[in-house]
Tab-separated table of C-alpha atoms in Angstrom:
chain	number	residue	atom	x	y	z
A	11	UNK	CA	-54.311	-9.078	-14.732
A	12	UNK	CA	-54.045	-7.186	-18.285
A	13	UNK	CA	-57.433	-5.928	-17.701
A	14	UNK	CA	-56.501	-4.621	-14.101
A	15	UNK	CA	-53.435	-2.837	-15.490
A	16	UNK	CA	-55.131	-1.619	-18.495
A	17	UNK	CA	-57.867	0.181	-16.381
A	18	UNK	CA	-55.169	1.502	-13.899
A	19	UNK	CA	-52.999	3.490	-17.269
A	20	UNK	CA	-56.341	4.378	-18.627
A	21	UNK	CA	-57.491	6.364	-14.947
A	22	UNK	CA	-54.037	7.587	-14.251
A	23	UNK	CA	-54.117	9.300	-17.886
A	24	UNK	CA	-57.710	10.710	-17.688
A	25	UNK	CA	-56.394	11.897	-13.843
A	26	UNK	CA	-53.649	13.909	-15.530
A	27	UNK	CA	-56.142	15.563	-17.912
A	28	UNK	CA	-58.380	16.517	-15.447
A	29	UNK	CA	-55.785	17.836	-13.141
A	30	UNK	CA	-54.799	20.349	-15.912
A	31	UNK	CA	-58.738	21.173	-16.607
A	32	UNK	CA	-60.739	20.927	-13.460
A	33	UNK	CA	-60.378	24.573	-12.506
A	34	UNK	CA	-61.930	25.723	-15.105
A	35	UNK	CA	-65.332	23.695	-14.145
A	36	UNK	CA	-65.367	25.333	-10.336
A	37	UNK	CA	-64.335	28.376	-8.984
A	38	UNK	CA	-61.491	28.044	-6.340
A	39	UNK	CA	-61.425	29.006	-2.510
A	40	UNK	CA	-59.431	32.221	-1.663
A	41	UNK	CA	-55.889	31.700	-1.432
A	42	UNK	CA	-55.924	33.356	2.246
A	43	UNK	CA	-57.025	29.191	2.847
A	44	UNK	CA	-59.456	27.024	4.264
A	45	UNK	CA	-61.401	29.779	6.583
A	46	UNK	CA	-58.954	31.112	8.073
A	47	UNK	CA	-57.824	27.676	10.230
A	48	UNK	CA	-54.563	27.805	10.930
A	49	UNK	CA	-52.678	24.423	9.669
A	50	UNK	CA	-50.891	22.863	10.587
A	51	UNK	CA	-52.076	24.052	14.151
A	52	UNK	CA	-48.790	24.533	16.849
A	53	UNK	CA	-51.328	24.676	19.905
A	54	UNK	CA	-54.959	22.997	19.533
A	55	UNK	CA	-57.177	24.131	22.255
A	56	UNK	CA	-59.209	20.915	23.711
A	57	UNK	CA	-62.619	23.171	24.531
A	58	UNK	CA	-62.687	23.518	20.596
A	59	UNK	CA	-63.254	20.013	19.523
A	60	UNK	CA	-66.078	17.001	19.918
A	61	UNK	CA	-65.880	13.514	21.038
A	62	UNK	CA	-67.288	12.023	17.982
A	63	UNK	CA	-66.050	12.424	14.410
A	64	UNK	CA	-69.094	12.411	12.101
A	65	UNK	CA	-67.986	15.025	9.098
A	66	UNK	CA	-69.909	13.286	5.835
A	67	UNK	CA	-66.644	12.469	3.942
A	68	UNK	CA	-64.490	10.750	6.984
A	69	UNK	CA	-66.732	9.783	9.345
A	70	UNK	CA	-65.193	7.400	12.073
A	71	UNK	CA	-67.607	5.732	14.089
A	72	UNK	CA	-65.832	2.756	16.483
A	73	UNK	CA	-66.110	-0.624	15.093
A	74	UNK	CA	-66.557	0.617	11.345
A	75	UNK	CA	-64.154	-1.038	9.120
A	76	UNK	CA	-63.889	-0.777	5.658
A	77	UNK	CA	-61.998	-2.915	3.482
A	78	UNK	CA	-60.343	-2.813	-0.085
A	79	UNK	CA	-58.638	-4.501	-2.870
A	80	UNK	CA	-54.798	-3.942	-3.529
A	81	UNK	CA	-53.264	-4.359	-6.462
A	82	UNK	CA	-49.801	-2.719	-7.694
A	83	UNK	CA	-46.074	-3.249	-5.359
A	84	UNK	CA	-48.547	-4.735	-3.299
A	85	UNK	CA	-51.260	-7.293	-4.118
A	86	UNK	CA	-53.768	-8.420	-1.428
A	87	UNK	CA	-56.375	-7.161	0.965
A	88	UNK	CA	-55.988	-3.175	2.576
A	89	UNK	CA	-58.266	-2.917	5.802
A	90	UNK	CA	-59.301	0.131	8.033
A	91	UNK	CA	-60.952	0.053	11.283
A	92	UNK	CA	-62.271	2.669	13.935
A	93	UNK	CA	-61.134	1.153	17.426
A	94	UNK	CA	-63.375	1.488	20.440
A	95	UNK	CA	-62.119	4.081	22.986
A	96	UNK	CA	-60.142	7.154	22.827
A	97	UNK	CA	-56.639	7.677	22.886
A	98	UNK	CA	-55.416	11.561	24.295
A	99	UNK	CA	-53.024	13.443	22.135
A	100	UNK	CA	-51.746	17.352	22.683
A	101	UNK	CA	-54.807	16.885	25.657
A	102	UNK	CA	-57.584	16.322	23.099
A	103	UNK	CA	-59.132	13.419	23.026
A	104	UNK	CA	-59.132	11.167	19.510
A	105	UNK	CA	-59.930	8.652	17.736
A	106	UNK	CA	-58.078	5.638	17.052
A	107	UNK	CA	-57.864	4.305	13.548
A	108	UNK	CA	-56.146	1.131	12.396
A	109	UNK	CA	-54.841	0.348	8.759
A	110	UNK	CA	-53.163	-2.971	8.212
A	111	UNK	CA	-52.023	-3.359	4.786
A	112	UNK	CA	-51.508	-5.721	2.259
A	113	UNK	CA	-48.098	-7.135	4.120
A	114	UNK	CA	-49.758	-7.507	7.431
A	115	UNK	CA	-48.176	-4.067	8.589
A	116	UNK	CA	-50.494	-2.044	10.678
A	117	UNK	CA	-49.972	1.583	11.451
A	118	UNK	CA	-52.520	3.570	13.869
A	119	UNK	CA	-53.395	7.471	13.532
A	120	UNK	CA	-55.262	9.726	15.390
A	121	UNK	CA	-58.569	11.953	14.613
A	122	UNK	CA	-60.507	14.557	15.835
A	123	UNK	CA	-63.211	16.603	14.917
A	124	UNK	CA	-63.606	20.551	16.111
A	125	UNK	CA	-67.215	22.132	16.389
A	126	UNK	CA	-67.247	23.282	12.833
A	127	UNK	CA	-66.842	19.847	11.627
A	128	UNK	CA	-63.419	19.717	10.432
A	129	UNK	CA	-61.218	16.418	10.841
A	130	UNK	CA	-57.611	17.224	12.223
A	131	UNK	CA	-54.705	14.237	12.233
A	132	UNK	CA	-53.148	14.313	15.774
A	133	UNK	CA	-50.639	11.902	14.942
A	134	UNK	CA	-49.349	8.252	13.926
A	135	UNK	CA	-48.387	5.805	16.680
A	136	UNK	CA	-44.803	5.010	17.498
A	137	UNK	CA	-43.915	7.720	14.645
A	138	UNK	CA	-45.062	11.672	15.283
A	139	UNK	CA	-47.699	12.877	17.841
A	140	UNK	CA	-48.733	16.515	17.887
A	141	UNK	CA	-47.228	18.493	20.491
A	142	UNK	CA	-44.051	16.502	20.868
A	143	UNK	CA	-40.599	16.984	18.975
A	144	UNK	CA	-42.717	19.959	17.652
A	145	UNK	CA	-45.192	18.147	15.534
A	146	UNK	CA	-48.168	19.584	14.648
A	147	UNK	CA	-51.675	18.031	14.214
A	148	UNK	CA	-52.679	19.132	10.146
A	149	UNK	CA	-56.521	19.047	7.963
A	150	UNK	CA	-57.096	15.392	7.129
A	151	UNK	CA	-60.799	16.424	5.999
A	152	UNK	CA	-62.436	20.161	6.043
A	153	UNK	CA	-66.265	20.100	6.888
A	154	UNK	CA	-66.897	21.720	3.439
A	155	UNK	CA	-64.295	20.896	1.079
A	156	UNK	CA	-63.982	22.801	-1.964
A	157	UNK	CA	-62.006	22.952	-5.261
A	158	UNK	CA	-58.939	24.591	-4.619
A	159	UNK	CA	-58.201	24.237	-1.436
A	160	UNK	CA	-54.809	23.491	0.034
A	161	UNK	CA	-53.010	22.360	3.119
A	162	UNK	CA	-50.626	20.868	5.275
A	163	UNK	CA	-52.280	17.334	6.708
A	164	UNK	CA	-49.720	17.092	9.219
A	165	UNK	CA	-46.301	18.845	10.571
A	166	UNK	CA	-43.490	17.541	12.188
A	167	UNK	CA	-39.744	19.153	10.793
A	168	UNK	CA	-37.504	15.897	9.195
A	169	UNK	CA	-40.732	13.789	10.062
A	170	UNK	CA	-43.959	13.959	8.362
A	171	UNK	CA	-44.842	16.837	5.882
A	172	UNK	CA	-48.125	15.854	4.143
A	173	UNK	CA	-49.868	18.461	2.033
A	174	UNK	CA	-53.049	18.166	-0.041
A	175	UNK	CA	-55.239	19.489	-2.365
A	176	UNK	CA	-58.804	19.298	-3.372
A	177	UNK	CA	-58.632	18.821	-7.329
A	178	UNK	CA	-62.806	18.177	-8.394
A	179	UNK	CA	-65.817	17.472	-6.556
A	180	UNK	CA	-67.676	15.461	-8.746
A	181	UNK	CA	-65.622	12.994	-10.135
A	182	UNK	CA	-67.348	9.427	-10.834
A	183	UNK	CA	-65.840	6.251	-9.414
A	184	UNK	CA	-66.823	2.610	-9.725
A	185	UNK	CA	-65.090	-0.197	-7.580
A	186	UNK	CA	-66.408	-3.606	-6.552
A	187	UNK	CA	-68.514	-1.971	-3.790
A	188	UNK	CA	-70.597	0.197	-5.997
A	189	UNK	CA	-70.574	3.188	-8.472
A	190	UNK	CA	-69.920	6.372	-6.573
A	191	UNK	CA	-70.925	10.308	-8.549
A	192	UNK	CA	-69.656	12.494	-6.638
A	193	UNK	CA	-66.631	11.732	-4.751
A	194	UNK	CA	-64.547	14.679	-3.595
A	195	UNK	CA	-60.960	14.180	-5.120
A	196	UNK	CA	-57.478	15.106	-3.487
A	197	UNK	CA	-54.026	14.623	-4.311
A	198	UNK	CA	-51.656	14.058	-1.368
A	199	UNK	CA	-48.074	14.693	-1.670
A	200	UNK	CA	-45.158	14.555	1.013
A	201	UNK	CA	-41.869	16.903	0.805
A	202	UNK	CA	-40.014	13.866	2.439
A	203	UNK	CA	-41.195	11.806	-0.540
A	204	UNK	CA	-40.648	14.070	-3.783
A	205	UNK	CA	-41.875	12.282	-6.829
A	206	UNK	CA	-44.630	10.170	-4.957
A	207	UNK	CA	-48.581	11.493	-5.412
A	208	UNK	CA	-51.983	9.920	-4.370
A	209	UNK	CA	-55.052	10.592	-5.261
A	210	UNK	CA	-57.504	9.474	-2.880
A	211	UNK	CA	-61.602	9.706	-3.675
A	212	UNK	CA	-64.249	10.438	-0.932
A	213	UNK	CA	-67.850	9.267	-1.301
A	214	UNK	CA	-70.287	11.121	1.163
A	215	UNK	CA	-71.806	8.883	3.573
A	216	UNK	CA	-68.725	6.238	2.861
A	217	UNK	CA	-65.403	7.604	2.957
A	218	UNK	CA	-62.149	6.555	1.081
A	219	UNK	CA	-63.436	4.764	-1.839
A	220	UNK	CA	-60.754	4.143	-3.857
A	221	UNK	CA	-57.093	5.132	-3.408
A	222	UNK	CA	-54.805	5.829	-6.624
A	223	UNK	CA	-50.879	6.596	-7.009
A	224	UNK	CA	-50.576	9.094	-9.951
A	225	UNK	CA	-46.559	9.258	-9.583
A	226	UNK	CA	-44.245	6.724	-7.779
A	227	UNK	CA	-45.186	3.412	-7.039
A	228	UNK	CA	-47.801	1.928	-8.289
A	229	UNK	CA	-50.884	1.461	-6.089
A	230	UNK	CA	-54.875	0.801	-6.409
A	231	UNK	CA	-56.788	-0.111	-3.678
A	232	UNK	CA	-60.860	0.036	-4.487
A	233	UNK	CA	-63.404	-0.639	-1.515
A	234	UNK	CA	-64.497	-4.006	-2.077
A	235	UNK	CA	-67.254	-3.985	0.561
A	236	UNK	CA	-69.384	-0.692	2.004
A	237	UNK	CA	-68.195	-0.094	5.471
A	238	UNK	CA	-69.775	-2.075	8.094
């Protein structure tokens, strides 16, 4: 367990360096956003998204689960898994993912992909779904990420307010499922939650590889198997 912990201060303090340093290793995306989307979006047009969701960094094909160890507030086994089917939200049709955490809680949000490969989150069951109580579906992954880019994830007022922000692109991670180079970095942060940050790492071809609270509670999951 000292081992565990001492490799979780040691990452959380060479996190906070890089945060302060990383722009200075790649140029950041114009501040007018991430190409002119509009995000959180009030009024998603169905004709401009595709049934599957295939963008490199979150790609959610039904029956893929992938599955992690937890240590921190809560020790155990974190699991995600693309269910079969579609589920309509705001008349677009998305996909259903399941995470059941450590406790045994299980949540379920909703995905979709538009035609320029970007991965918008319609919603979370039994808590916010876009288009109702004026929630709005947010970014959960661009189609070409890049350092510097920010946005709202999802929208709803007194609800859900998640924002993120690509910090590096080529940031090395190792967790029991294999030694990733390149992972694409974010930090998410939530107005309703001041003083909590994640930092989440993205392995193309994979997905989340390792998830990482930087303020807050403490939490470290790592993918302990590739996704099958």
């Amino acid at each position: 367990m000292a081992g565990r912990w001492g490799r979780y201060v040691a990452l959380a303090a060479a996190l906070a360096l890089l945060t302060t340093g990383c722009g200075a290793a790649s140029p950041d995306s114009p501040p007018s956003g991430v190409d002119e989307l509009t995000i959180p979006t009030p009024s998603p047009d169905p004709r401009d998204f595709v049934r599957r969701v295939d963008n490199p960094w979150l790609a959610l094909v039904p029956g893929r689960t992938w599955r992690y160890r937890v240590s921190g507030t809560a020790v155990g086994t974190l699991e995600i898994t693309v269910e079969d089917g579609t589920h309509e939200v705001a008349g677009v049709a998305t996909t259903a993912v399941r995470r059941t955490e450590p406790t045994g809680d299980q949540v379920v949000d909703y995905y979709a992909q538009d035609r320029r490969g970007n991965v918008w989150w319609f919603g979370r069951e039994g808590v916010w779904l876009a288009g109702e109580a004026g929630a709005e579906a947010g970014l959960a992954m661009p189609g070409s990420p890049r350092v510097g880019d920010g946005w709202r994830a999802a929208y709803g007022a007194d609800v859900v307010d998640v924002r993120v922000t690509v910090e590096t692109r080529d940031q090395p991670v190792t967790t029991p499922a294999g030694r990733y180079q390149h992972t694409v970095t974010v930090d998410v942060s939530s107005s309703l939650a001041p003083g909590t940050t994640t930092r989440s790492f993205y392995e193309r071809g994979v997905g989340l590889v390792e998830e990482l609270s930087t303020t807050g509670p403490v939490h470290l999951a790592e993918l302990e198997t590739p996704p099958r």
